[in-house]
Short mmCIF file of N, CA, C and O in Angstrom, two decimals:
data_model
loop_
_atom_site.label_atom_id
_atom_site.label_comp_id
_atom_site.label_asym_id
_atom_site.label_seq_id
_atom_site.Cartn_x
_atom_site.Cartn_y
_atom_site.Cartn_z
N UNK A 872 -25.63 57.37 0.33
CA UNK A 872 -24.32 56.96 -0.12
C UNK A 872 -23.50 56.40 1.04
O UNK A 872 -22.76 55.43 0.90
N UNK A 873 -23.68 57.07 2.22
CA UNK A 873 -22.58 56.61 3.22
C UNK A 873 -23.47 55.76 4.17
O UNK A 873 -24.67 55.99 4.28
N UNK A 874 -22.69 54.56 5.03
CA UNK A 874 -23.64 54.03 5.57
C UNK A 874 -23.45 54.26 6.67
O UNK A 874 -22.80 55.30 6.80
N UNK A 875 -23.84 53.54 8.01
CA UNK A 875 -23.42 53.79 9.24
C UNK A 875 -22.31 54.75 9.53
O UNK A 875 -21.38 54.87 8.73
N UNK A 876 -22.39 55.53 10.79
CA UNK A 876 -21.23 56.07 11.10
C UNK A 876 -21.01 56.14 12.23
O UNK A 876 -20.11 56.81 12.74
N UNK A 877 -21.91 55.35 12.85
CA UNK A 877 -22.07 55.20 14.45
C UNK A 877 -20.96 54.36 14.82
O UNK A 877 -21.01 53.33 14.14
N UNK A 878 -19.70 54.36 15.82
CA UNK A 878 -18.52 54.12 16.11
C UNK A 878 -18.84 52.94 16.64
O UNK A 878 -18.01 52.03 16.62
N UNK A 879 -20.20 52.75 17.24
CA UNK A 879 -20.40 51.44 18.21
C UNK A 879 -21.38 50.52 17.28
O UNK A 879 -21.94 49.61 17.89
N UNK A 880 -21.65 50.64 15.87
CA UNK A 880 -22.08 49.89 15.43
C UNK A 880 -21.60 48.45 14.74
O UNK A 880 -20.62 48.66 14.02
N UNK A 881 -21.94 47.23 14.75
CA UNK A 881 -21.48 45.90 14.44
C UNK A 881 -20.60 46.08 13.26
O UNK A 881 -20.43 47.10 12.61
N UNK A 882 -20.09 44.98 13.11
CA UNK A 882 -19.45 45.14 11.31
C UNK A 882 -20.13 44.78 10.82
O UNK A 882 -21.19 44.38 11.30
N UNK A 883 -19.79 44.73 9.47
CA UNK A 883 -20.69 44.45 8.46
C UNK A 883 -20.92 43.23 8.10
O UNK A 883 -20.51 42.37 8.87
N UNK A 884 -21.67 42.75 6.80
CA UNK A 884 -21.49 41.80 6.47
C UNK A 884 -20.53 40.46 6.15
O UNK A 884 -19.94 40.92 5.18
N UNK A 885 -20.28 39.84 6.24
CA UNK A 885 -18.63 39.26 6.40
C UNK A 885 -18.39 39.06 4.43
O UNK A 885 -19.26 38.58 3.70
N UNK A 886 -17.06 39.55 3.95
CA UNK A 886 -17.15 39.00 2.56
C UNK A 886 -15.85 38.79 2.09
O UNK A 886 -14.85 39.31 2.58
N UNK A 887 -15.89 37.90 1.01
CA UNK A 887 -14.66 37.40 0.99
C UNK A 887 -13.38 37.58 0.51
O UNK A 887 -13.49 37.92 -0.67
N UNK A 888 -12.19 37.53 0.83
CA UNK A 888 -10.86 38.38 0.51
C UNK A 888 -10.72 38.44 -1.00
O UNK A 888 -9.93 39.31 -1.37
N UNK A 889 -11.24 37.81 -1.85
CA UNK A 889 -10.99 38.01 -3.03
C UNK A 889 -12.28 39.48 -3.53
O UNK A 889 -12.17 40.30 -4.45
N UNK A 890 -13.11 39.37 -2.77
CA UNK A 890 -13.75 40.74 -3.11
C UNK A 890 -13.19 41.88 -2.08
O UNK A 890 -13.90 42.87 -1.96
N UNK A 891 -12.22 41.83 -1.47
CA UNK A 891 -11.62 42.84 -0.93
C UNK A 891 -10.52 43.33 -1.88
O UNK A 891 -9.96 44.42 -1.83
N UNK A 892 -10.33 42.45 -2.66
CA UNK A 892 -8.99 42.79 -3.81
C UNK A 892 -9.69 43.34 -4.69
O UNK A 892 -8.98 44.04 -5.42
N UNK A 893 -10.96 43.37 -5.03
CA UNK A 893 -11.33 43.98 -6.21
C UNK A 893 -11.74 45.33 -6.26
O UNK A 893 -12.28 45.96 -7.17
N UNK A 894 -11.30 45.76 -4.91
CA UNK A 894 -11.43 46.87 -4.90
C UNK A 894 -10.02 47.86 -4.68
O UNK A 894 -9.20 47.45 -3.85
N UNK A 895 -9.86 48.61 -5.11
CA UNK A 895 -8.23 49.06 -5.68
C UNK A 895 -8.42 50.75 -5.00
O UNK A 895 -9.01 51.72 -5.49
N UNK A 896 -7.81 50.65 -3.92
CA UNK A 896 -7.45 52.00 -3.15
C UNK A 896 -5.88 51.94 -2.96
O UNK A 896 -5.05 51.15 -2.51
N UNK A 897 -5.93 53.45 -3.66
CA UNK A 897 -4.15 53.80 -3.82
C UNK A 897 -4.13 55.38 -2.91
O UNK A 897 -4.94 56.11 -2.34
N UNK A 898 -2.66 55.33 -3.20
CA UNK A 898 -2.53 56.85 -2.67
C UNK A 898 -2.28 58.09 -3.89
O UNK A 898 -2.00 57.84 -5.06
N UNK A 899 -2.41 59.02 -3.50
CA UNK A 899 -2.35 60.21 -4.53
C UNK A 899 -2.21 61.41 -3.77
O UNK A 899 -2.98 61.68 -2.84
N UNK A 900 -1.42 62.00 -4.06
CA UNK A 900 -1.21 63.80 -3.57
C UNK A 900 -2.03 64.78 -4.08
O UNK A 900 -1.73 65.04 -5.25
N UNK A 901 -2.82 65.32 -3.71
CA UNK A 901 -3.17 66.48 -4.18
C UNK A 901 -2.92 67.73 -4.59
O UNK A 901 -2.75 68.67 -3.82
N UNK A 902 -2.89 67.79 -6.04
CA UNK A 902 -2.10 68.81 -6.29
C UNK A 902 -2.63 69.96 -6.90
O UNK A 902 -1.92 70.83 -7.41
N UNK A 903 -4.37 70.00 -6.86
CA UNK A 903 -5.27 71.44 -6.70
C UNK A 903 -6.39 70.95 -6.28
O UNK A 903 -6.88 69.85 -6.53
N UNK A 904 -6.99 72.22 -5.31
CA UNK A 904 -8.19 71.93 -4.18
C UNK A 904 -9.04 73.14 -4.91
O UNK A 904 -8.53 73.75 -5.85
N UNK A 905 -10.24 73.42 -4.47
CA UNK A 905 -10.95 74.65 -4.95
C UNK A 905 -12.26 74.51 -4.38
O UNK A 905 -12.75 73.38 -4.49
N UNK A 906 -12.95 75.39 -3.80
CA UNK A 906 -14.45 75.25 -3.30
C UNK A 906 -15.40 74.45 -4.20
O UNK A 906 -15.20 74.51 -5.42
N UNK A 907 -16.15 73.90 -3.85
CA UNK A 907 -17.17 73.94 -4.56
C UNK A 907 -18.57 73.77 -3.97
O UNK A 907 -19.27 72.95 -3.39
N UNK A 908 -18.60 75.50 -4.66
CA UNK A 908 -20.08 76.20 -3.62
C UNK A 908 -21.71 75.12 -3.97
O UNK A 908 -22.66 75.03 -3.19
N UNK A 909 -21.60 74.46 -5.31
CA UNK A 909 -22.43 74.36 -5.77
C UNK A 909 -23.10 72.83 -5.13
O UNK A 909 -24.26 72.46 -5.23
N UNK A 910 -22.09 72.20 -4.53
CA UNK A 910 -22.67 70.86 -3.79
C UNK A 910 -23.80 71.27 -2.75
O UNK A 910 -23.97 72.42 -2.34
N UNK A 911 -24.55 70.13 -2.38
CA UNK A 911 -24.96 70.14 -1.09
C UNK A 911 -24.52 70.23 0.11
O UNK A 911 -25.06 70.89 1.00
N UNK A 912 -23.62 69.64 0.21
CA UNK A 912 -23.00 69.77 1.80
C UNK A 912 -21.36 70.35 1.42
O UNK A 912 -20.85 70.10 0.32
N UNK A 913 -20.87 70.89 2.16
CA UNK A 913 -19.55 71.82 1.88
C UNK A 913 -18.62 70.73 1.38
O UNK A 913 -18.30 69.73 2.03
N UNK A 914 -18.25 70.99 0.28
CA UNK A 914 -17.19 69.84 -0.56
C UNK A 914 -16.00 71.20 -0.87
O UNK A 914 -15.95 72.41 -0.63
N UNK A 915 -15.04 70.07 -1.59
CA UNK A 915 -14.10 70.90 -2.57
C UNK A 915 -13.99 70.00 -3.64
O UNK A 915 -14.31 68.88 -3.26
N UNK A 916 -13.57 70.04 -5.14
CA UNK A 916 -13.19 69.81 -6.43
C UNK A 916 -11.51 69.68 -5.73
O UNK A 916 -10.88 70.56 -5.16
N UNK A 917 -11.12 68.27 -6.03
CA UNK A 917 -9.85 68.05 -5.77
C UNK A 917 -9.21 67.60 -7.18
O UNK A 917 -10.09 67.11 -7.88
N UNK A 918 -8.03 67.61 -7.76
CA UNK A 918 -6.71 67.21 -8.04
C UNK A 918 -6.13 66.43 -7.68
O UNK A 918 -5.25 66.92 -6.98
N UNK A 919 -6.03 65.08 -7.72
CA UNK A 919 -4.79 64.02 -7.32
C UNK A 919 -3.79 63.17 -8.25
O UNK A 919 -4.25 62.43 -9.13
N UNK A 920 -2.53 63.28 -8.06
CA UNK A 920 -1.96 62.14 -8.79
C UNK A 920 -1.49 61.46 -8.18
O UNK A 920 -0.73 61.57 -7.22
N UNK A 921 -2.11 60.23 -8.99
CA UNK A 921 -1.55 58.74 -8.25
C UNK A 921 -0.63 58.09 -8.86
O UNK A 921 -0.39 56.91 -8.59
N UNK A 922 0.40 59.18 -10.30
CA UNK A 922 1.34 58.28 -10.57
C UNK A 922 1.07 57.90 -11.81
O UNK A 922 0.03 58.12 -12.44
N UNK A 923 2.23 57.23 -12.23
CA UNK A 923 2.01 57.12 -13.93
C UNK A 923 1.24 56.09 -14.34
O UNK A 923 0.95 55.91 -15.53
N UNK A 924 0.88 55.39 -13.45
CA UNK A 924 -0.15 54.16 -13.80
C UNK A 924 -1.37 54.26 -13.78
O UNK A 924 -2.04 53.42 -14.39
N UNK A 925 -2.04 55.36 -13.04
CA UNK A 925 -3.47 55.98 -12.91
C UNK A 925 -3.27 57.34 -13.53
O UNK A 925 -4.08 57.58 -14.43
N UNK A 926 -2.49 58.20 -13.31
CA UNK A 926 -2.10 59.37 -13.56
C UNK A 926 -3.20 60.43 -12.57
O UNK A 926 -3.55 60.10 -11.44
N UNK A 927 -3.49 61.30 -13.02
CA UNK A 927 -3.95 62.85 -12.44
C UNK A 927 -5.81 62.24 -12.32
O UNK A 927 -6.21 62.05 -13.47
N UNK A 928 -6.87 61.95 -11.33
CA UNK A 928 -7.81 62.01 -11.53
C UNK A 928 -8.58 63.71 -10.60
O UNK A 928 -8.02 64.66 -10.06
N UNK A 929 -9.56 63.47 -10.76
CA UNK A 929 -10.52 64.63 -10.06
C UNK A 929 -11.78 63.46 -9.66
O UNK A 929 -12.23 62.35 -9.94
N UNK A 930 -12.02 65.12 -8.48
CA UNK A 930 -13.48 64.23 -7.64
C UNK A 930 -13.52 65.38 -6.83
O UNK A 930 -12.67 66.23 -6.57
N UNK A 931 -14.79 65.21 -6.44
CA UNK A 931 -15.79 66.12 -5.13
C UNK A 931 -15.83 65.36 -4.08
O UNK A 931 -16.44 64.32 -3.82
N UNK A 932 -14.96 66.15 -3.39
CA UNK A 932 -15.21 65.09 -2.03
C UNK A 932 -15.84 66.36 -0.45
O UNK A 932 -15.48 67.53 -0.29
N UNK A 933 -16.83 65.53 0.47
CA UNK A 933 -17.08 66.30 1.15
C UNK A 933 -16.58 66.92 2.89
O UNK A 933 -16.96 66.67 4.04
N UNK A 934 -15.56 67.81 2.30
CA UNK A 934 -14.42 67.67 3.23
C UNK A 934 -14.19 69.12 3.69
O UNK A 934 -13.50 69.26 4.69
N UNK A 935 -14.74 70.32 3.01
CA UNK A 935 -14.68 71.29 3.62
C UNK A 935 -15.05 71.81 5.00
O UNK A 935 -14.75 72.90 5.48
N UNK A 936 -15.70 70.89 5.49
CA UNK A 936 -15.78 71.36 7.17
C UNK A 936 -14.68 71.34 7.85
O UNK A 936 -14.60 71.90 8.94
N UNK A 937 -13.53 70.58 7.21
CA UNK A 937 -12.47 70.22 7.89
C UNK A 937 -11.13 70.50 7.35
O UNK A 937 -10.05 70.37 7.92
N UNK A 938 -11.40 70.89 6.18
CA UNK A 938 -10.41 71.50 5.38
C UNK A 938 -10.51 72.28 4.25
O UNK A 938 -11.35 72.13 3.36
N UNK A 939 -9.31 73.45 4.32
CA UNK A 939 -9.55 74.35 3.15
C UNK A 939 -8.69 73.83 2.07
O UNK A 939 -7.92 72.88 2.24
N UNK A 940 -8.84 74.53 0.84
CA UNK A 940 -8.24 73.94 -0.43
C UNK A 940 -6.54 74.03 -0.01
O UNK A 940 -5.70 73.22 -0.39
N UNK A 941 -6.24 75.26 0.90
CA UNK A 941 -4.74 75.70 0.44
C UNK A 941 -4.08 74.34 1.75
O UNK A 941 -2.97 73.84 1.54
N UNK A 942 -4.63 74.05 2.57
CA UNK A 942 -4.50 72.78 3.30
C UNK A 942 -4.21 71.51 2.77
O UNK A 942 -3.85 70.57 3.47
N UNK A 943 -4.38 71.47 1.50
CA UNK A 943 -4.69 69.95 1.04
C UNK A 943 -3.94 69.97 -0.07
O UNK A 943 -3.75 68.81 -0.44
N UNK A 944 -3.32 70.89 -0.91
CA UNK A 944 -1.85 71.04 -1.78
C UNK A 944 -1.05 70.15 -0.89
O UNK A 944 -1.16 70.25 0.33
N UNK A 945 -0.22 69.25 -1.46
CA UNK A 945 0.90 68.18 -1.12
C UNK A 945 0.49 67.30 0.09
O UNK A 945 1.16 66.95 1.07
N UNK A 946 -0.73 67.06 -0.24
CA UNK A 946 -1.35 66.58 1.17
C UNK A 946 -1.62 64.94 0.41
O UNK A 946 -2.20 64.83 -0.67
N UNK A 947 -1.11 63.82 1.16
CA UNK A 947 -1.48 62.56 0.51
C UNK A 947 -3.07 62.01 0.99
O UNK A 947 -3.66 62.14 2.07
N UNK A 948 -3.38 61.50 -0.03
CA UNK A 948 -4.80 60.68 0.42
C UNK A 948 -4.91 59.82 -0.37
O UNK A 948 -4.29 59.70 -1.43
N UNK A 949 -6.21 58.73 0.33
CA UNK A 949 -6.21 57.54 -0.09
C UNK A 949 -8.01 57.46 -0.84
O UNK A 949 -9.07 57.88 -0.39
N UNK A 950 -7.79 56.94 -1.76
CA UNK A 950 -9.07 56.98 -2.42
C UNK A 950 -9.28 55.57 -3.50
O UNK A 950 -8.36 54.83 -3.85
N UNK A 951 -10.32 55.47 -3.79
CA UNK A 951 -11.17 54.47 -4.41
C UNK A 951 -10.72 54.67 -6.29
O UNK A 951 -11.27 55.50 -7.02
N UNK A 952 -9.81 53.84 -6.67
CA UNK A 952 -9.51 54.21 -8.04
C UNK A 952 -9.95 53.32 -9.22
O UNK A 952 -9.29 53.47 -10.25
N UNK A 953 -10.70 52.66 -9.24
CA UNK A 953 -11.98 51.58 -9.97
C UNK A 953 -13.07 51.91 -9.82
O UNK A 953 -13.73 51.50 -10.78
N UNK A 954 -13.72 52.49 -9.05
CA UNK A 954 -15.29 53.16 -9.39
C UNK A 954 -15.56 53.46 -10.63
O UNK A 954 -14.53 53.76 -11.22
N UNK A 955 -16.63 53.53 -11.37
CA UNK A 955 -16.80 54.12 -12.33
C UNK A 955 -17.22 55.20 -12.23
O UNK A 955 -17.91 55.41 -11.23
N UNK A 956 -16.98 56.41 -13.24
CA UNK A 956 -16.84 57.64 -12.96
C UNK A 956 -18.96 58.19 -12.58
O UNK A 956 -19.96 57.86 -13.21
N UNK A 957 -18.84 58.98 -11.45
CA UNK A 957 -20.28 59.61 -11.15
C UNK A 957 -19.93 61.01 -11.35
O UNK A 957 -18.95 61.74 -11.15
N UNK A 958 -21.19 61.12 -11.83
CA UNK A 958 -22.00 62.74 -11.92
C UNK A 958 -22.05 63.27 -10.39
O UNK A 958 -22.65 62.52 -9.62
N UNK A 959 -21.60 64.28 -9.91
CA UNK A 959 -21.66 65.05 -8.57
C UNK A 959 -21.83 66.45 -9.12
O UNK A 959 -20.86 67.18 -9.29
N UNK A 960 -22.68 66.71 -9.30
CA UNK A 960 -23.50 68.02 -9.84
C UNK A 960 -23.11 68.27 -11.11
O UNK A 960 -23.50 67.56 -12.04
N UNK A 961 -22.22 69.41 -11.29
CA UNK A 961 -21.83 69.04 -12.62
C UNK A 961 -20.58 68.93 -12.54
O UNK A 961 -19.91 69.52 -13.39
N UNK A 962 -19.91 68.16 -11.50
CA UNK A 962 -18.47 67.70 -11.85
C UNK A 962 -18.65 66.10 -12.29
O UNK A 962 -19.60 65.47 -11.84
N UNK A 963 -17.83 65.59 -13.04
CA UNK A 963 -17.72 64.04 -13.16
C UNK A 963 -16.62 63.44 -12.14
O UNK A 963 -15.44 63.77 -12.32
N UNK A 964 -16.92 62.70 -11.25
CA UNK A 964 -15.95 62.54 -10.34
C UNK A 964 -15.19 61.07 -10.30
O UNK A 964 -15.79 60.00 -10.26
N UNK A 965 -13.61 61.24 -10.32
CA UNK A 965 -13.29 59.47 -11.23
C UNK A 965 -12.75 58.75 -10.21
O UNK A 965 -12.34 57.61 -10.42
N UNK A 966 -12.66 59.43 -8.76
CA UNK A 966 -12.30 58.56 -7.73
C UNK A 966 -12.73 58.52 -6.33
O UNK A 966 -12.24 59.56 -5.88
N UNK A 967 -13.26 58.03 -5.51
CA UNK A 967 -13.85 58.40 -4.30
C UNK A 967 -12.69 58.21 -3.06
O UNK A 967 -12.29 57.21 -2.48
N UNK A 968 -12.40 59.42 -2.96
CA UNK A 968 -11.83 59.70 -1.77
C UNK A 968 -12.56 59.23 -0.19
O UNK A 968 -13.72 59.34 0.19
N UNK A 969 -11.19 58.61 0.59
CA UNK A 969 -11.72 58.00 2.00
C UNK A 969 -11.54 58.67 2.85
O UNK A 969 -10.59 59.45 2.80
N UNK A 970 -12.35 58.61 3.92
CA UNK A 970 -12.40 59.13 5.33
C UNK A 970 -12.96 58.62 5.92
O UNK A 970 -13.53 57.64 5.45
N UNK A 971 -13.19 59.07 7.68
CA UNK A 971 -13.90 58.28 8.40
C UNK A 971 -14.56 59.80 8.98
O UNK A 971 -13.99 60.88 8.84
N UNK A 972 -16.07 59.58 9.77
CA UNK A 972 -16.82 60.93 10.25
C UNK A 972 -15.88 61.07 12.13
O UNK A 972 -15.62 60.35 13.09
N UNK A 973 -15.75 62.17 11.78
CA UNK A 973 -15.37 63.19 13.08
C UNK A 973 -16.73 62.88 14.57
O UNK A 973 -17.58 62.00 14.43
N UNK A 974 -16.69 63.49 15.48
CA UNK A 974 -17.67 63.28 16.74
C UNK A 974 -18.44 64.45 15.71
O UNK A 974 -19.33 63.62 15.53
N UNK A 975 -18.78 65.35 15.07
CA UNK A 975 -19.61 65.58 14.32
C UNK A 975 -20.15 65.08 12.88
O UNK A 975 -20.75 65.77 12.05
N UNK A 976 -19.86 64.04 12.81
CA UNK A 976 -20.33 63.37 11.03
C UNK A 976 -19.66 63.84 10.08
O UNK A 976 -19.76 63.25 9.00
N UNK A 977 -18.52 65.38 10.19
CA UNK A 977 -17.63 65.53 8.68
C UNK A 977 -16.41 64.68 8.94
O UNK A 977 -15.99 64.03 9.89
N UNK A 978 -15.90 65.01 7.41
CA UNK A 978 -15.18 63.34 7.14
C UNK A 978 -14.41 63.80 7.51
O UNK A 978 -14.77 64.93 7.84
N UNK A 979 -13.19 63.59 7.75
CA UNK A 979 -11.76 63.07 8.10
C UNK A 979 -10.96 62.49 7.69
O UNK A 979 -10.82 61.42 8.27
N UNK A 980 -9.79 62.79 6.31
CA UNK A 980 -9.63 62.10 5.07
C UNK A 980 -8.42 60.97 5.47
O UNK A 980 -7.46 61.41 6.10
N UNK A 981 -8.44 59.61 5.15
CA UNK A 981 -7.41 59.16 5.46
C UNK A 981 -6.56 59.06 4.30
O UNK A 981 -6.67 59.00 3.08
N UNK A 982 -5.36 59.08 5.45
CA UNK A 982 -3.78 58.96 4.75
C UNK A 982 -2.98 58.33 5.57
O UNK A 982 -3.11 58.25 6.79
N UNK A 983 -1.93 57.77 4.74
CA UNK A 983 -0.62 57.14 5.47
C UNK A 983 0.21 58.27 6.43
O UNK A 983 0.35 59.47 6.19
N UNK A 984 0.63 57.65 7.35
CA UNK A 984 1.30 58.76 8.62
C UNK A 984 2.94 58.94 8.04
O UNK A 984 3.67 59.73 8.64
N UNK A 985 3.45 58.20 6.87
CA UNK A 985 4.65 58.56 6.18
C UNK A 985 4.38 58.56 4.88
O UNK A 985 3.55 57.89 4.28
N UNK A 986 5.14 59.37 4.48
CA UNK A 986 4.93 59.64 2.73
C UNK A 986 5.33 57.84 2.41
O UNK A 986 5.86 56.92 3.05
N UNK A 987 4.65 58.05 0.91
CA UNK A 987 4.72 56.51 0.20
C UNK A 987 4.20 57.49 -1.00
O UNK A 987 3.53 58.50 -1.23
N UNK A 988 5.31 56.05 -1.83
CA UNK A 988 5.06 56.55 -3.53
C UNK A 988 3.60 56.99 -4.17
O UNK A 988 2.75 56.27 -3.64
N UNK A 989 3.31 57.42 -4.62
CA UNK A 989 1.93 58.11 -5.37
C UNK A 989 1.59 56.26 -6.35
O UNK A 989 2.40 55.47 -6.84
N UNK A 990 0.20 56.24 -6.28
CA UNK A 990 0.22 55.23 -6.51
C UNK A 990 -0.05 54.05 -5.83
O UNK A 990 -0.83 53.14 -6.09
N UNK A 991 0.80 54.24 -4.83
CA UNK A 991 0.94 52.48 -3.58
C UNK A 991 -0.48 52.08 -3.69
O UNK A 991 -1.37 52.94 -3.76
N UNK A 992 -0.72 50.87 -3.71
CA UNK A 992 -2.24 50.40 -3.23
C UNK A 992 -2.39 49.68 -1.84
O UNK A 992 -1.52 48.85 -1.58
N UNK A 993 -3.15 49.84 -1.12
CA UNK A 993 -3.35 49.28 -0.02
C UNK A 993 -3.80 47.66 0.04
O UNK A 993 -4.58 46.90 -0.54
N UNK A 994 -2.91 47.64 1.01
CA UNK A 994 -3.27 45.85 1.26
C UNK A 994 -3.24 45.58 2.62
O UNK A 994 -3.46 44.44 3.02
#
């Protein structure tokens, strides 16, 4: 699923700004976290709303090395809100949350360094 994470590796393929628009990453608060023992690699079952235009989705994201659930209540993040929904064990997960890997490979979730409306999409 994830590709490179090597800091010194090239970019990618070059592609073009209209397929950078088709991909729709907003922000959303999290507003319930919870283990979930049952993944492969230490995740949690998150809660986000992005607002009345997406509203409340869920997803497994793999972030528990770096954070606990009670950490991530009112915590903003930025995630993937056009994916179509995947099977992640037996959760259905409707948005893929972003990060980048730590000097050990767990993620590191990004967010804006000031609050912004639930919702905003990145450009």
């Amino acid at each position: 699923m994830h590709l490179d994470h090597d800091p010194a590796a090239p970019a990618g393929e070059p592609i073009a700004f209209d397929d950078f628009l088709k991909v729709d990453i907003r922000i959303g608060t999290v507003i319930a976290a919870e283990p979930y023992p049952q993944a492969r690699k230490p995740s949690l079952l998150l809660r986000i709303d992005f607002g009345a235009g997406i509203g409340v989705r869920k997803t497994s994201a793999q972030v528990a090395a770096n954070y606990t659930p009670e950490a991530l209540i009112g915590r903003q993040v930025a995630a993937v809100v056009n994916f179509p929904p995947r099977q992640i064990g037996k959760v259905m997960s409707e948005v893929l949350t972003l990060g980048f890997a730590d000097e050990e490979g767990r993620v590191v979730l990004f967010a804006p360094d000031q609050p912004v409306p639930n919702g905003s999409r990145l450009f």
